[in-house]
Amino acid sequence: MTTSASLANQVAVVTGSGRGIGRAIAEALMKEGARVVISDINEELCSKTAQELAAQGGETLSAPCNVTQSESVAKMVETVMAKWGRIDILVNNAGITRDNLFMRMSEGEWQAVIDTNLTSAFKVTQPVLKIMSKQRSGRIINIASTTGVHGNFGQVNYAAAKAGMIGFTKTVALEYASRNITANVVAPGFIDTDMTRALGEEIINKYVERIPLKRMGTPDDIARAVCFFAGPGAYVTGQVMEVNGGLYT
Ligand code: NDP
């Protein structure tokens, strides 16, 4: 790994980074020189991904964590601090969908998405901000969704959680600017991962027809936006960057 990279020696924690967008974000941050913490609910996937990325020449640490459980988050943060003693970048990426039209949505579907996609940001960011505050520097990047900005059929739970994440980020940005900590949102559009593949070819093709750039986004498209916000000189905080191929509704 080149030491002239912009994130040399920084420590980055990426939740839900066993696969999909989180994995691509971890890989991109590693290529910028960061030491990356692969954290995912699935322990086996965590260590497999950490090993695969390390094989490319970077420094990785496998630290599994369920972002809905405070004790699990505390253990992950402890593991990182014991190994590297600092956290410079936090990417709150772990997320799920439980889609249904509003009238058919169960309270369980609502609550699971609010817990995993929104309350998780509270549970993970609070202990990490304590560390960043002492360091007097930090970068927080939250992965929301265009659905949180514009809404989407069948996703009232997901839209509410992701919109909540945007308000959360803007407030953290205000409260922590004086400590040289920035907080921003990347809001992906329609990205090619297991989450969207589960929708099936017909629905995918309908979405792609509506995207002005005429393709699904890739996890790497999202990772590039995250690297911008994670960069040392980014004079940007409290912002939402939509990465959606021009699809705004
Ligand atoms: P994937 O489902 O492909 O990957 C999500 C990862 O998060 C999985 O490894 C999953 O583990 C993990 N995860 C789920 N629940 C938890 C938990 N409680 N604690 C820790 N890890 C957990 O999703 P994507 O990569 O597509 O999505 C990543 C983020 O991007 C999400 O926040 C999503 O909402 C957002 N996003 C995605 C879009 C897309 O088009 N794909 C569009 C807009 C936003 P497991 O293997 O157990 O499921």
mmCIF file of C-alpha atoms in Angstrom, residues 5-245:
data_model
loop_
_atom_site.group_PDB
_atom_site.id
_atom_site.type_symbol
_atom_site.label_atom_id
_atom_site.label_comp_id
_atom_site.label_asym_id
_atom_site.label_seq_id
_atom_site.Cartn_x
_atom_site.Cartn_y
_atom_site.Cartn_z
ATOM 1 C CA ALA A 5 -2.038 7.961 -0.261
ATOM 2 C CA SER A 6 -4.345 10.630 1.168
ATOM 3 C CA LEU A 7 -5.617 8.511 4.091
ATOM 4 C CA ALA A 8 -2.277 7.007 5.137
ATOM 5 C CA ASN A 9 -2.337 5.653 8.718
ATOM 6 C CA GLN A 10 -5.961 6.617 9.305
ATOM 7 C CA VAL A 11 -8.322 4.060 10.801
ATOM 8 C CA ALA A 12 -11.684 3.585 9.083
ATOM 9 C CA VAL A 13 -14.635 1.590 10.463
ATOM 10 C CA VAL A 14 -17.232 0.516 7.894
ATOM 11 C CA THR A 15 -20.390 -1.210 9.174
ATOM 12 C CA GLY A 16 -22.034 -3.868 7.004
ATOM 13 C CA SER A 17 -18.785 -4.208 5.065
ATOM 14 C CA GLY A 18 -18.802 -7.986 4.600
ATOM 15 C CA ARG A 19 -20.261 -7.522 1.134
ATOM 16 C CA GLY A 20 -21.980 -5.106 -1.247
ATOM 17 C CA ILE A 21 -21.507 -1.358 -1.008
ATOM 18 C CA GLY A 22 -19.802 -1.575 2.406
ATOM 19 C CA ARG A 23 -17.126 -3.896 1.093
ATOM 20 C CA ALA A 24 -16.446 -1.598 -1.888
ATOM 21 C CA ILE A 25 -16.186 1.387 0.478
ATOM 22 C CA ALA A 26 -13.718 -0.471 2.729
ATOM 23 C CA GLU A 27 -11.629 -1.484 -0.293
ATOM 24 C CA ALA A 28 -11.547 2.082 -1.678
ATOM 25 C CA LEU A 29 -10.556 3.573 1.691
ATOM 26 C CA MET A 30 -7.842 0.921 1.995
ATOM 27 C CA LYS A 31 -6.515 1.850 -1.449
ATOM 28 C CA GLU A 32 -6.311 5.467 -0.216
ATOM 29 C CA GLY A 33 -4.012 4.202 2.552
ATOM 30 C CA ALA A 34 -6.448 3.737 5.461
ATOM 31 C CA ARG A 35 -6.353 0.777 7.832
ATOM 32 C CA VAL A 36 -9.864 -0.633 7.545
ATOM 33 C CA VAL A 37 -12.126 -2.366 10.026
ATOM 34 C CA ILE A 38 -14.437 -4.865 8.364
ATOM 35 C CA SER A 39 -17.513 -5.001 10.555
ATOM 36 C CA ASP A 40 -20.603 -7.018 9.728
ATOM 37 C CA ILE A 41 -23.256 -9.013 11.563
ATOM 38 C CA ASN A 42 -21.970 -12.175 9.873
ATOM 39 C CA GLU A 43 -18.736 -13.182 11.629
ATOM 40 C CA GLU A 44 -17.496 -15.591 8.955
ATOM 41 C CA LEU A 45 -18.095 -13.094 6.165
ATOM 42 C CA CYS A 46 -16.249 -10.449 8.173
ATOM 43 C CA SER A 47 -13.048 -12.440 8.477
ATOM 44 C CA LYS A 48 -13.260 -13.714 4.871
ATOM 45 C CA THR A 49 -13.615 -10.156 3.519
ATOM 46 C CA ALA A 50 -10.892 -8.822 5.834
ATOM 47 C CA GLN A 51 -8.529 -11.559 4.605
ATOM 48 C CA GLU A 52 -9.369 -10.988 0.939
ATOM 49 C CA LEU A 53 -8.759 -7.236 1.200
ATOM 50 C CA ALA A 54 -5.539 -7.736 3.194
ATOM 51 C CA ALA A 55 -4.328 -10.013 0.389
ATOM 52 C CA GLN A 56 -4.343 -6.908 -1.840
ATOM 53 C CA GLY A 57 -1.673 -5.411 0.415
ATOM 54 C CA GLY A 58 -3.639 -3.287 2.884
ATOM 55 C CA GLU A 59 -4.131 -3.481 6.649
ATOM 56 C CA THR A 60 -7.495 -4.833 7.760
ATOM 57 C CA LEU A 61 -9.143 -5.947 10.989
ATOM 58 C CA SER A 62 -12.178 -8.176 11.281
ATOM 59 C CA ALA A 63 -14.469 -6.879 14.059
ATOM 60 C CA PRO A 64 -17.981 -8.317 13.766
ATOM 61 C CA CYS A 65 -20.863 -6.308 15.146
ATOM 62 C CA ASN A 66 -24.635 -6.200 15.082
ATOM 63 C CA VAL A 67 -25.402 -2.481 14.762
ATOM 64 C CA THR A 68 -28.760 -2.890 16.523
ATOM 65 C CA GLN A 69 -27.098 -4.066 19.773
ATOM 66 C CA SER A 70 -25.212 -1.519 21.903
ATOM 67 C CA GLU A 71 -23.139 -4.254 23.629
ATOM 68 C CA SER A 72 -22.048 -5.639 20.281
ATOM 69 C CA VAL A 73 -21.085 -2.137 19.089
ATOM 70 C CA ALA A 74 -19.115 -1.528 22.319
ATOM 71 C CA LYS A 75 -17.195 -4.771 21.783
ATOM 72 C CA MET A 76 -16.346 -3.820 18.192
ATOM 73 C CA VAL A 77 -15.112 -0.357 19.241
ATOM 74 C CA GLU A 78 -13.024 -1.937 22.032
ATOM 75 C CA THR A 79 -11.442 -4.364 19.540
ATOM 76 C CA VAL A 80 -10.487 -1.500 17.218
ATOM 77 C CA MET A 81 -9.076 0.645 20.024
ATOM 78 C CA ALA A 82 -7.063 -2.301 21.406
ATOM 79 C CA LYS A 83 -5.536 -2.907 17.977
ATOM 80 C CA TRP A 84 -5.048 0.599 16.551
ATOM 81 C CA GLY A 85 -5.938 3.081 19.336
ATOM 82 C CA ARG A 86 -7.906 5.500 17.168
ATOM 83 C CA ILE A 87 -10.839 5.888 14.773
ATOM 84 C CA ASP A 88 -10.589 8.576 12.098
ATOM 85 C CA ILE A 89 -13.388 7.615 9.715
ATOM 86 C CA LEU A 90 -16.767 6.020 10.447
ATOM 87 C CA VAL A 91 -19.058 4.860 7.651
ATOM 88 C CA ASN A 92 -22.538 3.872 8.859
ATOM 89 C CA ASN A 93 -23.449 1.605 5.958
ATOM 90 C CA ALA A 94 -25.238 -1.469 7.378
ATOM 91 C CA GLY A 95 -28.848 -1.534 6.246
ATOM 92 C CA ILE A 96 -31.792 -3.742 5.338
ATOM 93 C CA THR A 97 -35.078 -3.532 3.442
ATOM 94 C CA ARG A 98 -38.474 -4.946 4.445
ATOM 95 C CA ASP A 99 -40.605 -3.520 1.633
ATOM 96 C CA ASN A 100 -44.393 -3.460 1.640
ATOM 97 C CA LEU A 101 -47.149 -1.033 0.700
ATOM 98 C CA PHE A 102 -47.986 1.122 3.710
ATOM 99 C CA MET A 103 -51.417 -0.417 4.443
ATOM 100 C CA ARG A 104 -49.927 -3.917 4.368
ATOM 101 C CA MET A 105 -46.823 -3.127 6.368
ATOM 102 C CA SER A 106 -46.551 -4.888 9.722
ATOM 103 C CA GLU A 107 -45.178 -3.202 12.816
ATOM 104 C CA GLY A 108 -42.355 -5.779 12.715
ATOM 105 C CA GLU A 109 -41.328 -4.690 9.195
ATOM 106 C CA TRP A 110 -41.455 -1.042 10.290
ATOM 107 C CA GLN A 111 -39.441 -1.587 13.467
ATOM 108 C CA ALA A 112 -36.756 -3.828 11.937
ATOM 109 C CA VAL A 113 -35.890 -1.163 9.361
ATOM 110 C CA ILE A 114 -35.975 1.725 11.850
ATOM 111 C CA ASP A 115 -33.721 -0.246 14.233
ATOM 112 C CA THR A 116 -31.187 -1.379 11.635
ATOM 113 C CA ASN A 117 -31.100 1.698 9.392
ATOM 114 C CA LEU A 118 -31.630 4.586 11.829
ATOM 115 C CA THR A 119 -31.254 3.720 15.523
ATOM 116 C CA SER A 120 -28.013 1.969 14.563
ATOM 117 C CA ALA A 121 -26.535 5.346 13.567
ATOM 118 C CA PHE A 122 -27.214 6.584 17.123
ATOM 119 C CA LYS A 123 -25.740 3.430 18.688
ATOM 120 C CA VAL A 124 -22.565 3.338 16.590
ATOM 121 C CA THR A 125 -21.861 7.052 16.214
ATOM 122 C CA GLN A 126 -22.108 7.980 19.918
ATOM 123 C CA PRO A 127 -19.152 5.872 21.173
ATOM 124 C CA VAL A 128 -17.099 6.689 18.074
ATOM 125 C CA LEU A 129 -17.704 10.442 18.497
ATOM 126 C CA LYS A 130 -16.290 10.241 22.022
ATOM 127 C CA ILE A 131 -13.036 8.965 20.501
ATOM 128 C CA MET A 132 -13.045 11.465 17.623
ATOM 129 C CA SER A 133 -13.754 14.334 20.055
ATOM 130 C CA LYS A 134 -10.616 13.487 22.041
ATOM 131 C CA GLN A 135 -8.636 13.303 18.790
ATOM 132 C CA ARG A 136 -10.134 16.640 17.677
ATOM 133 C CA SER A 137 -10.674 15.234 14.209
ATOM 134 C CA GLY A 138 -12.928 12.809 12.405
ATOM 135 C CA ARG A 139 -15.051 12.041 9.366
ATOM 136 C CA ILE A 140 -18.498 10.502 9.612
ATOM 137 C CA ILE A 141 -20.189 9.357 6.431
ATOM 138 C CA ASN A 142 -23.704 7.954 6.590
ATOM 139 C CA ILE A 143 -25.146 5.889 3.761
ATOM 140 C CA ALA A 144 -28.772 6.922 3.280
ATOM 141 C CA SER A 145 -30.716 6.592 0.020
ATOM 142 C CA THR A 146 -32.457 8.696 -2.607
ATOM 143 C CA THR A 147 -35.583 7.110 -1.103
ATOM 144 C CA GLY A 148 -34.922 9.114 2.071
ATOM 145 C CA VAL A 149 -34.923 12.329 0.029
ATOM 146 C CA HIS A 150 -37.771 11.683 -2.439
ATOM 147 C CA GLY A 151 -39.775 8.713 -1.049
ATOM 148 C CA ASN A 152 -40.537 5.483 -2.915
ATOM 149 C CA PHE A 153 -43.522 3.187 -3.315
ATOM 150 C CA GLY A 154 -43.479 0.274 -0.863
ATOM 151 C CA GLN A 155 -40.683 1.736 1.250
ATOM 152 C CA VAL A 156 -42.337 3.922 3.888
ATOM 153 C CA ASN A 157 -40.209 2.330 6.645
ATOM 154 C CA TYR A 158 -36.981 2.643 4.643
ATOM 155 C CA ALA A 159 -37.760 6.231 3.532
ATOM 156 C CA ALA A 160 -38.492 7.294 7.118
ATOM 157 C CA ALA A 161 -35.279 5.697 8.402
ATOM 158 C CA LYS A 162 -33.086 7.175 5.662
ATOM 159 C CA ALA A 163 -34.696 10.643 5.965
ATOM 160 C CA GLY A 164 -34.079 10.390 9.711
ATOM 161 C CA MET A 165 -30.452 9.599 9.020
ATOM 162 C CA ILE A 166 -30.148 12.808 6.997
ATOM 163 C CA GLY A 167 -31.517 14.938 9.875
ATOM 164 C CA PHE A 168 -29.273 13.043 12.282
ATOM 165 C CA THR A 169 -26.204 13.801 10.133
ATOM 166 C CA LYS A 170 -26.972 17.507 9.732
ATOM 167 C CA THR A 171 -27.296 17.860 13.518
ATOM 168 C CA VAL A 172 -24.093 15.924 14.287
ATOM 169 C CA ALA A 173 -22.358 18.170 11.715
ATOM 170 C CA LEU A 174 -23.457 21.273 13.658
ATOM 171 C CA GLU A 175 -22.656 19.912 17.110
ATOM 172 C CA TYR A 176 -19.171 18.610 16.218
ATOM 173 C CA ALA A 177 -17.818 21.160 13.718
ATOM 174 C CA SER A 178 -15.952 22.902 16.536
ATOM 175 C CA ARG A 179 -14.004 19.666 17.111
ATOM 176 C CA ASN A 180 -12.956 19.422 13.483
ATOM 177 C CA ILE A 181 -15.333 16.515 12.841
ATOM 178 C CA THR A 182 -17.403 16.504 9.662
ATOM 179 C CA ALA A 183 -20.580 14.505 9.022
ATOM 180 C CA ASN A 184 -22.054 13.979 5.577
ATOM 181 C CA VAL A 185 -24.467 11.685 3.760
ATOM 182 C CA VAL A 186 -24.055 9.705 0.576
ATOM 183 C CA ALA A 187 -27.489 8.837 -0.815
ATOM 184 C CA PRO A 188 -27.238 6.046 -3.399
ATOM 185 C CA GLY A 189 -29.823 5.574 -6.121
ATOM 186 C CA PHE A 190 -30.240 2.115 -7.642
ATOM 187 C CA ILE A 191 -27.028 0.137 -7.062
ATOM 188 C CA ASP A 192 -26.163 -3.363 -8.244
ATOM 189 C CA THR A 193 -25.848 -5.445 -5.034
ATOM 190 C CA ASP A 194 -27.522 -8.503 -3.463
ATOM 191 C CA MET A 195 -30.121 -6.105 -1.985
ATOM 192 C CA THR A 196 -31.367 -4.981 -5.414
ATOM 193 C CA ARG A 197 -30.726 -8.291 -7.234
ATOM 194 C CA ALA A 198 -33.400 -9.741 -4.944
ATOM 195 C CA LEU A 199 -35.972 -7.576 -6.800
ATOM 196 C CA GLY A 200 -35.694 -9.703 -9.963
ATOM 197 C CA GLU A 201 -34.886 -8.842 -13.587
ATOM 198 C CA GLU A 202 -38.243 -7.333 -14.578
ATOM 199 C CA ILE A 203 -38.289 -4.692 -11.821
ATOM 200 C CA ILE A 204 -34.568 -3.968 -12.299
ATOM 201 C CA ASN A 205 -35.110 -3.310 -16.038
ATOM 202 C CA LYS A 206 -38.033 -0.958 -15.301
ATOM 203 C CA TYR A 207 -35.865 1.073 -12.917
ATOM 204 C CA VAL A 208 -32.934 1.229 -15.322
ATOM 205 C CA GLU A 209 -35.208 2.606 -18.088
ATOM 206 C CA ARG A 210 -35.958 5.573 -15.805
ATOM 207 C CA ILE A 211 -32.292 6.327 -14.955
ATOM 208 C CA PRO A 212 -30.952 9.149 -17.197
ATOM 209 C CA LEU A 213 -27.468 7.550 -17.307
ATOM 210 C CA LYS A 214 -29.164 4.264 -18.342
ATOM 211 C CA ARG A 215 -27.367 1.917 -15.979
ATOM 212 C CA MET A 216 -27.499 0.812 -12.379
ATOM 213 C CA GLY A 217 -24.848 2.314 -10.151
ATOM 214 C CA THR A 218 -22.004 0.141 -8.903
ATOM 215 C CA PRO A 219 -20.714 -0.164 -5.314
ATOM 216 C CA ASP A 220 -17.540 1.556 -6.599
ATOM 217 C CA ASP A 221 -19.597 4.613 -7.653
ATOM 218 C CA ILE A 222 -20.696 4.956 -4.021
ATOM 219 C CA ALA A 223 -17.197 4.283 -2.671
ATOM 220 C CA ARG A 224 -15.770 7.184 -4.717
ATOM 221 C CA ALA A 225 -18.241 9.616 -3.113
ATOM 222 C CA VAL A 226 -17.374 8.287 0.363
ATOM 223 C CA CYS A 227 -13.644 8.782 -0.321
ATOM 224 C CA PHE A 228 -14.322 12.421 -1.193
ATOM 225 C CA PHE A 229 -16.021 13.084 2.173
ATOM 226 C CA ALA A 230 -13.341 11.066 4.011
ATOM 227 C CA GLY A 231 -10.516 13.083 2.442
ATOM 228 C CA PRO A 232 -8.339 15.238 4.678
ATOM 229 C CA GLY A 233 -9.112 18.576 3.021
ATOM 230 C CA ALA A 234 -12.869 18.299 2.528
ATOM 231 C CA TYR A 235 -14.352 21.687 3.609
ATOM 232 C CA VAL A 236 -17.849 20.207 3.500
ATOM 233 C CA THR A 237 -20.134 19.184 6.337
ATOM 234 C CA GLY A 238 -23.862 18.486 6.814
ATOM 235 C CA GLN A 239 -24.308 17.736 3.110
ATOM 236 C CA VAL A 240 -26.182 15.070 1.159
ATOM 237 C CA MET A 241 -24.604 13.811 -2.063
ATOM 238 C CA GLU A 242 -27.014 11.818 -4.225
ATOM 239 C CA VAL A 243 -25.223 9.272 -6.383
ATOM 240 C CA ASN A 244 -28.037 8.129 -8.606
ATOM 241 C CA GLY A 245 -27.270 8.445 -12.328
#
